[in-house]
Amino acid sequence: LYTVGIGNDEPLRDLALFDTLVDEVAFVDDPITVSAKLKAGGYAGKPIEVKLKQAGTNKVLQQKTVTVADDKSPLGLEITFTPTVVGELDLVLEVSPQPKEFRLDNNQETRHVSVRKEKIRVLLADNTPRYEFRYLKHLLEREKTVELATVLQDADPEYSAEDLTAKPHFPVQKSDLLQYDVVLLGDLSLAYLSPLVLDNLRDFVKDQGGGLLFIAGP
């Protein structure tokens, strides 16, 4: 029996991007971070150039150089850029091809982002100004991409006049409810929400694609 070794004795060389993540909605002049993992078999210790491009134009939005420590552990990477115009944007994250690379089709990944200028309109409704309500209210008031409105079921009549975010009552008309993108419901009494309001909330989600979040207790 004679054994003959054939093939290449060098390890398989390949760069592979995977688990690429980016927010689907972004805002003008607000930084976008694209994160991914990079596996670099056969290129441990070698500088790898990473570019973020706009699909269709080959325009480089941002670039950086990274180094993978070893062949077995994927490298987590992040690259950030700030959009300046409104519109639909296809982002291409890619690593530059290397000598003797086995395949090139896994050197890039594309993700879609909608860049908006208007703020997300959020309605926060609760029974009392409990901790959860106060925490969310203060958090969303500081968020520059959010336009906040609040409703308190058991608030004094003067509350809506004293607080800039406060509304005197939960929207009853469907047209008023559809002005919002997201509704956050806290510990409200069901008696406070009429059948008409509940029907409007259902249509808000089903037809309008609105976001509805329930806070299940403290």
PDB file of N, CA, C and O in Angstrom, residues 93-168:
ATOM      1  N   LEU A  93     -21.537  46.578   4.221  1.00  0.00           N
ATOM      2  CA  LEU A  93     -20.343  46.410   5.052  1.00  0.00           C
ATOM      3  C   LEU A  93     -19.456  45.382   4.371  1.00  0.00           C
ATOM      4  O   LEU A  93     -19.906  44.274   4.062  1.00  0.00           O
ATOM      5  N   GLU A  94     -18.202  45.735   4.127  1.00  0.00           N
ATOM      6  CA  GLU A  94     -17.333  44.805   3.402  1.00  0.00           C
ATOM      7  C   GLU A  94     -15.911  44.847   3.937  1.00  0.00           C
ATOM      8  O   GLU A  94     -15.463  45.847   4.497  1.00  0.00           O
ATOM      9  N   VAL A  95     -15.234  43.718   3.780  1.00  0.00           N
ATOM     10  CA  VAL A  95     -13.801  43.627   4.085  1.00  0.00           C
ATOM     11  C   VAL A  95     -13.058  43.415   2.771  1.00  0.00           C
ATOM     12  O   VAL A  95     -13.535  42.720   1.869  1.00  0.00           O
ATOM     13  N   SER A  96     -11.908  44.044   2.660  1.00  0.00           N
ATOM     14  CA  SER A  96     -11.148  43.983   1.414  1.00  0.00           C
ATOM     15  C   SER A  96     -10.635  42.569   1.159  1.00  0.00           C
ATOM     16  O   SER A  96     -10.165  41.885   2.076  1.00  0.00           O
ATOM     17  N   PRO A  97     -10.742  42.072  -0.089  1.00  0.00           N
ATOM     18  CA  PRO A  97     -10.229  40.737  -0.434  1.00  0.00           C
ATOM     19  C   PRO A  97      -8.738  40.630  -0.138  1.00  0.00           C
ATOM     20  O   PRO A  97      -7.982  41.587  -0.310  1.00  0.00           O
ATOM     21  N   GLN A  98      -8.329  39.437   0.294  1.00  0.00           N
ATOM     22  CA  GLN A  98      -6.938  39.176   0.645  1.00  0.00           C
ATOM     23  C   GLN A  98      -6.321  38.154  -0.318  1.00  0.00           C
ATOM     24  O   GLN A  98      -7.033  37.382  -0.966  1.00  0.00           O
ATOM     25  N   PRO A  99      -4.993  38.150  -0.429  1.00  0.00           N
ATOM     26  CA  PRO A  99      -4.332  37.191  -1.313  1.00  0.00           C
ATOM     27  C   PRO A  99      -4.672  35.745  -0.919  1.00  0.00           C
ATOM     28  O   PRO A  99      -4.756  35.416   0.262  1.00  0.00           O
ATOM     29  N   LYS A 100      -4.919  34.916  -1.922  1.00  0.00           N
ATOM     30  CA  LYS A 100      -5.185  33.484  -1.763  1.00  0.00           C
ATOM     31  C   LYS A 100      -6.475  33.202  -0.969  1.00  0.00           C
ATOM     32  O   LYS A 100      -6.617  32.151  -0.361  1.00  0.00           O
ATOM     33  N   GLU A 101      -7.398  34.170  -0.987  1.00  0.00           N
ATOM     34  CA  GLU A 101      -8.643  33.953  -0.257  1.00  0.00           C
ATOM     35  C   GLU A 101      -9.499  32.919  -0.983  1.00  0.00           C
ATOM     36  O   GLU A 101      -9.679  32.977  -2.212  1.00  0.00           O
ATOM     37  N   PHE A 102     -10.082  31.980  -0.219  1.00  0.00           N
ATOM     38  CA  PHE A 102     -10.816  30.847  -0.778  1.00  0.00           C
ATOM     39  C   PHE A 102     -12.087  31.287  -1.501  1.00  0.00           C
ATOM     40  O   PHE A 102     -12.396  30.808  -2.590  1.00  0.00           O
ATOM     41  N   ARG A 103     -12.867  32.192  -0.893  1.00  0.00           N
ATOM     42  CA  ARG A 103     -14.100  32.668  -1.503  1.00  0.00           C
ATOM     43  C   ARG A 103     -14.289  34.135  -1.146  1.00  0.00           C
ATOM     44  O   ARG A 103     -13.816  34.614  -0.120  1.00  0.00           O
ATOM     45  N   LEU A 104     -15.005  34.861  -2.027  1.00  0.00           N
ATOM     46  CA  LEU A 104     -15.175  36.298  -1.840  1.00  0.00           C
ATOM     47  C   LEU A 104     -16.631  36.706  -1.615  1.00  0.00           C
ATOM     48  O   LEU A 104     -16.903  37.850  -1.267  1.00  0.00           O
ATOM     49  N   ASP A 105     -17.570  35.770  -1.817  1.00  0.00           N
ATOM     50  CA  ASP A 105     -18.981  36.131  -1.709  1.00  0.00           C
ATOM     51  C   ASP A 105     -19.414  36.401  -0.269  1.00  0.00           C
ATOM     52  O   ASP A 105     -20.494  36.949  -0.031  1.00  0.00           O
ATOM     53  N   ASN A 106     -18.599  36.018   0.708  1.00  0.00           N
ATOM     54  CA  ASN A 106     -18.938  36.281   2.110  1.00  0.00           C
ATOM     55  C   ASN A 106     -18.137  37.442   2.692  1.00  0.00           C
ATOM     56  O   ASN A 106     -18.040  37.593   3.903  1.00  0.00           O
ATOM     57  N   ASN A 107     -17.549  38.246   1.806  1.00  0.00           N
ATOM     58  CA  ASN A 107     -16.761  39.404   2.258  1.00  0.00           C
ATOM     59  C   ASN A 107     -17.620  40.636   2.517  1.00  0.00           C
ATOM     60  O   ASN A 107     -17.097  41.653   2.982  1.00  0.00           O
ATOM     61  N   GLN A 108     -18.903  40.568   2.212  1.00  0.00           N
ATOM     62  CA  GLN A 108     -19.750  41.734   2.432  1.00  0.00           C
ATOM     63  C   GLN A 108     -21.170  41.315   2.788  1.00  0.00           C
ATOM     64  O   GLN A 108     -21.621  40.219   2.446  1.00  0.00           O
ATOM     65  N   GLU A 109     -21.848  42.221   3.505  1.00  0.00           N
ATOM     66  CA  GLU A 109     -23.254  42.039   3.841  1.00  0.00           C
ATOM     67  C   GLU A 109     -23.969  43.371   3.685  1.00  0.00           C
ATOM     68  O   GLU A 109     -23.383  44.433   3.937  1.00  0.00           O
ATOM     69  N   THR A 110     -25.242  43.314   3.258  1.00  0.00           N
ATOM     70  CA  THR A 110     -26.026  44.517   2.996  1.00  0.00           C
ATOM     71  C   THR A 110     -27.206  44.589   3.962  1.00  0.00           C
ATOM     72  O   THR A 110     -27.876  43.582   4.201  1.00  0.00           O
ATOM     73  N   ARG A 111     -27.446  45.764   4.493  1.00  0.00           N
ATOM     74  CA  ARG A 111     -28.580  46.000   5.389  1.00  0.00           C
ATOM     75  C   ARG A 111     -29.290  47.292   4.972  1.00  0.00           C
ATOM     76  O   ARG A 111     -28.651  48.243   4.535  1.00  0.00           O
ATOM     77  N   HIS A 112     -30.621  47.304   5.140  1.00  0.00           N
ATOM     78  CA  HIS A 112     -31.435  48.461   4.735  1.00  0.00           C
ATOM     79  C   HIS A 112     -31.764  49.332   5.947  1.00  0.00           C
ATOM     80  O   HIS A 112     -32.099  48.817   7.020  1.00  0.00           O
ATOM     81  N   VAL A 113     -31.684  50.648   5.765  1.00  0.00           N
ATOM     82  CA  VAL A 113     -31.986  51.605   6.826  1.00  0.00           C
ATOM     83  C   VAL A 113     -32.877  52.704   6.249  1.00  0.00           C
ATOM     84  O   VAL A 113     -32.622  53.212   5.149  1.00  0.00           O
ATOM     85  N   SER A 114     -33.926  53.048   7.003  1.00  0.00           N
ATOM     86  CA  SER A 114     -34.770  54.189   6.644  1.00  0.00           C
ATOM     87  C   SER A 114     -34.316  55.392   7.472  1.00  0.00           C
ATOM     88  O   SER A 114     -34.381  55.348   8.705  1.00  0.00           O
ATOM     89  N   VAL A 115     -33.882  56.432   6.800  1.00  0.00           N
ATOM     90  CA  VAL A 115     -33.405  57.629   7.483  1.00  0.00           C
ATOM     91  C   VAL A 115     -34.544  58.646   7.525  1.00  0.00           C
ATOM     92  O   VAL A 115     -35.084  59.043   6.489  1.00  0.00           O
ATOM     93  N   ARG A 116     -34.929  59.055   8.734  1.00  0.00           N
ATOM     94  CA  ARG A 116     -36.040  59.962   8.929  1.00  0.00           C
ATOM     95  C   ARG A 116     -35.561  61.268   9.562  1.00  0.00           C
ATOM     96  O   ARG A 116     -34.508  61.320  10.185  1.00  0.00           O
ATOM     97  N   LYS A 117     -36.392  62.291   9.388  1.00  0.00           N
ATOM     98  CA  LYS A 117     -36.101  63.561  10.032  1.00  0.00           C
ATOM     99  C   LYS A 117     -37.122  63.853  11.132  1.00  0.00           C
ATOM    100  O   LYS A 117     -36.801  64.408  12.168  1.00  0.00           O
ATOM    101  N   GLU A 118     -38.378  63.437  10.892  1.00  0.00           N
ATOM    102  CA  GLU A 118     -39.408  63.690  11.892  1.00  0.00           C
ATOM    103  C   GLU A 118     -39.184  62.804  13.109  1.00  0.00           C
ATOM    104  O   GLU A 118     -38.597  61.723  13.015  1.00  0.00           O
ATOM    105  N   LYS A 119     -39.675  63.231  14.249  1.00  0.00           N
ATOM    106  CA  LYS A 119     -39.503  62.484  15.483  1.00  0.00           C
ATOM    107  C   LYS A 119     -40.530  61.353  15.597  1.00  0.00           C
ATOM    108  O   LYS A 119     -41.587  61.393  14.965  1.00  0.00           O
ATOM    109  N   ILE A 120     -40.203  60.363  16.423  1.00  0.00           N
ATOM    110  CA  ILE A 120     -41.164  59.308  16.736  1.00  0.00           C
ATOM    111  C   ILE A 120     -42.143  59.852  17.765  1.00  0.00           C
ATOM    112  O   ILE A 120     -41.743  60.347  18.819  1.00  0.00           O
ATOM    113  N   ARG A 121     -43.427  59.777  17.464  1.00  0.00           N
ATOM    114  CA  ARG A 121     -44.456  60.318  18.348  1.00  0.00           C
ATOM    115  C   ARG A 121     -44.935  59.210  19.292  1.00  0.00           C
ATOM    116  O   ARG A 121     -45.481  58.198  18.840  1.00  0.00           O
ATOM    117  N   VAL A 122     -44.727  59.419  20.579  1.00  0.00           N
ATOM    118  CA  VAL A 122     -45.011  58.406  21.600  1.00  0.00           C
ATOM    119  C   VAL A 122     -46.066  58.924  22.562  1.00  0.00           C
ATOM    120  O   VAL A 122     -45.986  60.060  23.036  1.00  0.00           O
ATOM    121  N   LEU A 123     -47.071  58.076  22.853  1.00  0.00           N
ATOM    122  CA  LEU A 123     -48.085  58.376  23.860  1.00  0.00           C
ATOM    123  C   LEU A 123     -47.893  57.427  25.033  1.00  0.00           C
ATOM    124  O   LEU A 123     -47.974  56.212  24.881  1.00  0.00           O
ATOM    125  N   LEU A 124     -47.618  57.987  26.204  1.00  0.00           N
ATOM    126  CA  LEU A 124     -47.405  57.210  27.427  1.00  0.00           C
ATOM    127  C   LEU A 124     -48.595  57.435  28.348  1.00  0.00           C
ATOM    128  O   LEU A 124     -48.854  58.569  28.766  1.00  0.00           O
ATOM    129  N   ALA A 125     -49.348  56.359  28.642  1.00  0.00           N
ATOM    130  CA  ALA A 125     -50.554  56.473  29.460  1.00  0.00           C
ATOM    131  C   ALA A 125     -50.452  55.558  30.673  1.00  0.00           C
ATOM    132  O   ALA A 125     -50.033  54.407  30.568  1.00  0.00           O
ATOM    133  N   ASP A 126     -50.859  56.088  31.833  1.00  0.00           N
ATOM    134  CA  ASP A 126     -50.813  55.302  33.070  1.00  0.00           C
ATOM    135  C   ASP A 126     -51.892  55.802  34.018  1.00  0.00           C
ATOM    136  O   ASP A 126     -52.556  56.816  33.757  1.00  0.00           O
ATOM    137  N   ASN A 127     -52.062  55.068  35.112  1.00  0.00           N
ATOM    138  CA  ASN A 127     -53.080  55.411  36.098  1.00  0.00           C
ATOM    139  C   ASN A 127     -52.595  56.526  37.032  1.00  0.00           C
ATOM    140  O   ASN A 127     -53.255  57.542  37.221  1.00  0.00           O
ATOM    141  N   THR A 128     -51.433  56.323  37.615  1.00  0.00           N
ATOM    142  CA  THR A 128     -50.837  57.280  38.541  1.00  0.00           C
ATOM    143  C   THR A 128     -49.387  57.538  38.143  1.00  0.00           C
ATOM    144  O   THR A 128     -48.792  56.742  37.402  1.00  0.00           O
ATOM    145  N   PRO A 129     -48.785  58.598  38.649  1.00  0.00           N
ATOM    146  CA  PRO A 129     -47.372  58.862  38.338  1.00  0.00           C
ATOM    147  C   PRO A 129     -46.440  57.960  39.141  1.00  0.00           C
ATOM    148  O   PRO A 129     -45.618  58.433  39.923  1.00  0.00           O
ATOM    149  N   ARG A 130     -46.571  56.667  38.963  1.00  0.00           N
ATOM    150  CA  ARG A 130     -45.739  55.702  39.684  1.00  0.00           C
ATOM    151  C   ARG A 130     -44.318  55.735  39.121  1.00  0.00           C
ATOM    152  O   ARG A 130     -44.027  56.444  38.153  1.00  0.00           O
ATOM    153  N   TYR A 131     -43.459  54.928  39.722  1.00  0.00           N
ATOM    154  CA  TYR A 131     -42.044  54.970  39.357  1.00  0.00           C
ATOM    155  C   TYR A 131     -41.841  54.682  37.869  1.00  0.00           C
ATOM    156  O   TYR A 131     -41.066  55.373  37.195  1.00  0.00           O
ATOM    157  N   GLU A 132     -42.517  53.644  37.361  1.00  0.00           N
ATOM    158  CA  GLU A 132     -42.331  53.273  35.958  1.00  0.00           C
ATOM    159  C   GLU A 132     -42.713  54.418  35.027  1.00  0.00           C
ATOM    160  O   GLU A 132     -42.034  54.678  34.023  1.00  0.00           O
ATOM    161  N   PHE A 133     -43.821  55.091  35.353  1.00  0.00           N
ATOM    162  CA  PHE A 133     -44.254  56.216  34.530  1.00  0.00           C
ATOM    163  C   PHE A 133     -43.228  57.353  34.569  1.00  0.00           C
ATOM    164  O   PHE A 133     -42.843  57.898  33.530  1.00  0.00           O
ATOM    165  N   ARG A 134     -42.782  57.702  35.761  1.00  0.00           N
ATOM    166  CA  ARG A 134     -41.822  58.807  35.883  1.00  0.00           C
ATOM    167  C   ARG A 134     -40.509  58.493  35.190  1.00  0.00           C
ATOM    168  O   ARG A 134     -39.910  59.357  34.539  1.00  0.00           O
ATOM    169  N   TYR A 135     -40.060  57.237  35.336  1.00  0.00           N
ATOM    170  CA  TYR A 135     -38.791  56.848  34.707  1.00  0.00           C
ATOM    171  C   TYR A 135     -38.893  56.975  33.188  1.00  0.00           C
ATOM    172  O   TYR A 135     -38.024  57.573  32.534  1.00  0.00           O
ATOM    173  N   LEU A 136     -39.944  56.405  32.603  1.00  0.00           N
ATOM    174  CA  LEU A 136     -40.102  56.451  31.150  1.00  0.00           C
ATOM    175  C   LEU A 136     -40.311  57.882  30.665  1.00  0.00           C
ATOM    176  O   LEU A 136     -39.787  58.280  29.614  1.00  0.00           O
ATOM    177  N   LYS A 137     -41.074  58.651  31.415  1.00  0.00           N
ATOM    178  CA  LYS A 137     -41.327  60.038  31.015  1.00  0.00           C
ATOM    179  C   LYS A 137     -40.024  60.836  30.948  1.00  0.00           C
ATOM    180  O   LYS A 137     -39.750  61.524  29.955  1.00  0.00           O
ATOM    181  N   HIS A 138     -39.218  60.740  31.984  1.00  0.00           N
ATOM    182  CA  HIS A 138     -37.961  61.486  31.995  1.00  0.00           C
ATOM    183  C   HIS A 138     -37.001  60.977  30.921  1.00  0.00           C
ATOM    184  O   HIS A 138     -36.282  61.757  30.289  1.00  0.00           O
ATOM    185  N   LEU A 139     -36.990  59.672  30.707  1.00  0.00           N
ATOM    186  CA  LEU A 139     -36.118  59.091  29.685  1.00  0.00           C
ATOM    187  C   LEU A 139     -36.503  59.571  28.292  1.00  0.00           C
ATOM    188  O   LEU A 139     -35.652  60.007  27.505  1.00  0.00           O
ATOM    189  N   LEU A 140     -37.801  59.520  27.971  1.00  0.00           N
ATOM    190  CA  LEU A 140     -38.256  59.876  26.630  1.00  0.00           C
ATOM    191  C   LEU A 140     -38.227  61.377  26.395  1.00  0.00           C
ATOM    192  O   LEU A 140     -38.048  61.829  25.262  1.00  0.00           O
ATOM    193  N   GLU A 141     -38.388  62.163  27.449  1.00  0.00           N
ATOM    194  CA  GLU A 141     -38.286  63.616  27.299  1.00  0.00           C
ATOM    195  C   GLU A 141     -36.880  64.040  26.903  1.00  0.00           C
ATOM    196  O   GLU A 141     -36.688  65.019  26.175  1.00  0.00           O
ATOM    197  N   ARG A 142     -35.882  63.294  27.351  1.00  0.00           N
ATOM    198  CA  ARG A 142     -34.481  63.641  27.023  1.00  0.00           C
ATOM    199  C   ARG A 142     -34.072  63.109  25.661  1.00  0.00           C
ATOM    200  O   ARG A 142     -33.030  63.518  25.133  1.00  0.00           O
ATOM    201  N   GLU A 143     -34.844  62.181  25.095  1.00  0.00           N
ATOM    202  CA  GLU A 143     -34.487  61.585  23.813  1.00  0.00           C
ATOM    203  C   GLU A 143     -34.881  62.531  22.672  1.00  0.00           C
ATOM    204  O   GLU A 143     -36.069  62.801  22.456  1.00  0.00           O
ATOM    205  N   LYS A 144     -33.889  63.009  21.958  1.00  0.00           N
ATOM    206  CA  LYS A 144     -34.151  64.034  20.950  1.00  0.00           C
ATOM    207  C   LYS A 144     -34.890  63.504  19.733  1.00  0.00           C
ATOM    208  O   LYS A 144     -35.408  64.299  18.931  1.00  0.00           O
ATOM    209  N   THR A 145     -34.973  62.197  19.562  1.00  0.00           N
ATOM    210  CA  THR A 145     -35.695  61.632  18.422  1.00  0.00           C
ATOM    211  C   THR A 145     -37.145  61.317  18.757  1.00  0.00           C
ATOM    212  O   THR A 145     -37.851  60.737  17.935  1.00  0.00           O
ATOM    213  N   VAL A 146     -37.597  61.669  19.958  1.00  0.00           N
ATOM    214  CA  VAL A 146     -38.951  61.329  20.410  1.00  0.00           C
ATOM    215  C   VAL A 146     -39.731  62.600  20.733  1.00  0.00           C
ATOM    216  O   VAL A 146     -39.222  63.517  21.370  1.00  0.00           O
ATOM    217  N   GLU A 147     -40.993  62.621  20.282  1.00  0.00           N
ATOM    218  CA  GLU A 147     -41.945  63.660  20.681  1.00  0.00           C
ATOM    219  C   GLU A 147     -42.965  63.000  21.601  1.00  0.00           C
ATOM    220  O   GLU A 147     -43.757  62.154  21.159  1.00  0.00           O
ATOM    221  N   LEU A 148     -42.956  63.350  22.882  1.00  0.00           N
ATOM    222  CA  LEU A 148     -43.711  62.622  23.899  1.00  0.00           C
ATOM    223  C   LEU A 148     -44.993  63.340  24.294  1.00  0.00           C
ATOM    224  O   LEU A 148     -45.021  64.562  24.448  1.00  0.00           O
ATOM    225  N   ALA A 149     -46.064  62.530  24.456  1.00  0.00           N
ATOM    226  CA  ALA A 149     -47.306  62.992  25.063  1.00  0.00           C
ATOM    227  C   ALA A 149     -47.662  62.013  26.172  1.00  0.00           C
ATOM    228  O   ALA A 149     -47.393  60.804  26.059  1.00  0.00           O
ATOM    229  N   THR A 150     -48.254  62.509  27.263  1.00  0.00           N
ATOM    230  CA  THR A 150     -48.583  61.655  28.403  1.00  0.00           C
ATOM    231  C   THR A 150     -50.038  61.852  28.814  1.00  0.00           C
ATOM    232  O   THR A 150     -50.613  62.932  28.646  1.00  0.00           O
ATOM    233  N   VAL A 151     -50.595  60.766  29.358  1.00  0.00           N
ATOM    234  CA  VAL A 151     -51.952  60.800  29.905  1.00  0.00           C
ATOM    235  C   VAL A 151     -51.921  60.093  31.249  1.00  0.00           C
ATOM    236  O   VAL A 151     -51.424  58.969  31.351  1.00  0.00           O
ATOM    237  N   LEU A 152     -52.458  60.756  32.287  1.00  0.00           N
ATOM    238  CA  LEU A 152     -52.593  60.150  33.607  1.00  0.00           C
ATOM    239  C   LEU A 152     -54.074  60.050  33.947  1.00  0.00           C
ATOM    240  O   LEU A 152     -54.798  61.050  33.954  1.00  0.00           O
ATOM    241  N   GLN A 153     -54.510  58.825  34.243  1.00  0.00           N
ATOM    242  CA  GLN A 153     -55.921  58.572  34.481  1.00  0.00           C
ATOM    243  C   GLN A 153     -56.442  59.306  35.711  1.00  0.00           C
ATOM    244  O   GLN A 153     -57.527  59.888  35.688  1.00  0.00           O
ATOM    245  N   ASP A 154     -55.705  59.292  36.790  1.00  0.00           N
ATOM    246  CA  ASP A 154     -56.159  59.874  38.045  1.00  0.00           C
ATOM    247  C   ASP A 154     -55.494  61.217  38.347  1.00  0.00           C
ATOM    248  O   ASP A 154     -55.376  61.611  39.507  1.00  0.00           O
ATOM    249  N   ALA A 155     -55.065  61.914  37.334  1.00  0.00           N
ATOM    250  CA  ALA A 155     -54.387  63.194  37.555  1.00  0.00           C
ATOM    251  C   ALA A 155     -55.402  64.290  37.880  1.00  0.00           C
ATOM    252  O   ALA A 155     -56.579  64.220  37.509  1.00  0.00           O
ATOM    253  N   ASP A 156     -54.947  65.297  38.573  1.00  0.00           N
ATOM    254  CA  ASP A 156     -55.769  66.469  38.835  1.00  0.00           C
ATOM    255  C   ASP A 156     -56.049  67.211  37.522  1.00  0.00           C
ATOM    256  O   ASP A 156     -55.249  67.145  36.583  1.00  0.00           O
ATOM    257  N   PRO A 157     -57.157  67.915  37.447  1.00  0.00           N
ATOM    258  CA  PRO A 157     -57.473  68.656  36.208  1.00  0.00           C
ATOM    259  C   PRO A 157     -56.379  69.649  35.816  1.00  0.00           C
ATOM    260  O   PRO A 157     -56.207  69.960  34.640  1.00  0.00           O
ATOM    261  N   GLU A 158     -55.628  70.142  36.816  1.00  0.00           N
ATOM    262  CA  GLU A 158     -54.587  71.123  36.510  1.00  0.00           C
ATOM    263  C   GLU A 158     -53.348  70.504  35.873  1.00  0.00           C
ATOM    264  O   GLU A 158     -52.486  71.214  35.358  1.00  0.00           O
ATOM    265  N   TYR A 159     -53.246  69.162  35.921  1.00  0.00           N
ATOM    266  CA  TYR A 159     -52.022  68.511  35.456  1.00  0.00           C
ATOM    267  C   TYR A 159     -51.747  68.807  33.981  1.00  0.00           C
ATOM    268  O   TYR A 159     -50.619  69.098  33.589  1.00  0.00           O
ATOM    269  N   SER A 160     -52.788  68.722  33.160  1.00  0.00           N
ATOM    270  CA  SER A 160     -52.582  68.928  31.722  1.00  0.00           C
ATOM    271  C   SER A 160     -52.158  70.350  31.392  1.00  0.00           C
ATOM    272  O   SER A 160     -51.561  70.594  30.336  1.00  0.00           O
ATOM    273  N   ALA A 161     -52.457  71.293  32.296  1.00  0.00           N
ATOM    274  CA  ALA A 161     -52.049  72.678  32.059  1.00  0.00           C
ATOM    275  C   ALA A 161     -50.652  72.961  32.594  1.00  0.00           C
ATOM    276  O   ALA A 161     -49.973  73.887  32.141  1.00  0.00           O
ATOM    277  N   GLU A 162     -50.195  72.131  33.527  1.00  0.00           N
ATOM    278  CA  GLU A 162     -48.896  72.370  34.170  1.00  0.00           C
ATOM    279  C   GLU A 162     -47.751  71.652  33.470  1.00  0.00           C
ATOM    280  O   GLU A 162     -46.602  72.088  33.551  1.00  0.00           O
ATOM    281  N   ASP A 163     -48.040  70.545  32.798  1.00  0.00           N
ATOM    282  CA  ASP A 163     -46.984  69.755  32.163  1.00  0.00           C
ATOM    283  C   ASP A 163     -47.108  69.862  30.647  1.00  0.00           C
ATOM    284  O   ASP A 163     -48.191  69.651  30.083  1.00  0.00           O
ATOM    285  N   LEU A 164     -46.006  70.176  29.981  1.00  0.00           N
ATOM    286  CA  LEU A 164     -46.038  70.381  28.532  1.00  0.00           C
ATOM    287  C   LEU A 164     -46.381  69.113  27.760  1.00  0.00           C
ATOM    288  O   LEU A 164     -46.910  69.185  26.645  1.00  0.00           O
ATOM    289  N   THR A 165     -46.084  67.941  28.322  1.00  0.00           N
ATOM    290  CA  THR A 165     -46.362  66.693  27.610  1.00  0.00           C
ATOM    291  C   THR A 165     -47.768  66.177  27.864  1.00  0.00           C
ATOM    292  O   THR A 165     -48.232  65.272  27.163  1.00  0.00           O
ATOM    293  N   ALA A 166     -48.451  66.705  28.867  1.00  0.00           N
ATOM    294  CA  ALA A 166     -49.703  66.115  29.338  1.00  0.00           C
ATOM    295  C   ALA A 166     -50.877  66.428  28.411  1.00  0.00           C
ATOM    296  O   ALA A 166     -51.034  67.551  27.925  1.00  0.00           O
ATOM    297  N   LYS A 167     -51.718  65.409  28.211  1.00  0.00           N
ATOM    298  CA  LYS A 167     -52.985  65.547  27.505  1.00  0.00           C
ATOM    299  C   LYS A 167     -54.123  65.344  28.506  1.00  0.00           C
ATOM    300  O   LYS A 167     -53.991  64.551  29.441  1.00  0.00           O
ATOM    301  N   PRO A 168     -55.259  66.017  28.323  1.00  0.00           N
ATOM    302  CA  PRO A 168     -56.337  65.920  29.311  1.00  0.00           C
ATOM    303  C   PRO A 168     -56.997  64.549  29.362  1.00  0.00           C
ATOM    304  O   PRO A 168     -57.569  64.175  30.387  1.00  0.00           O
TER     305      PRO A 168
END
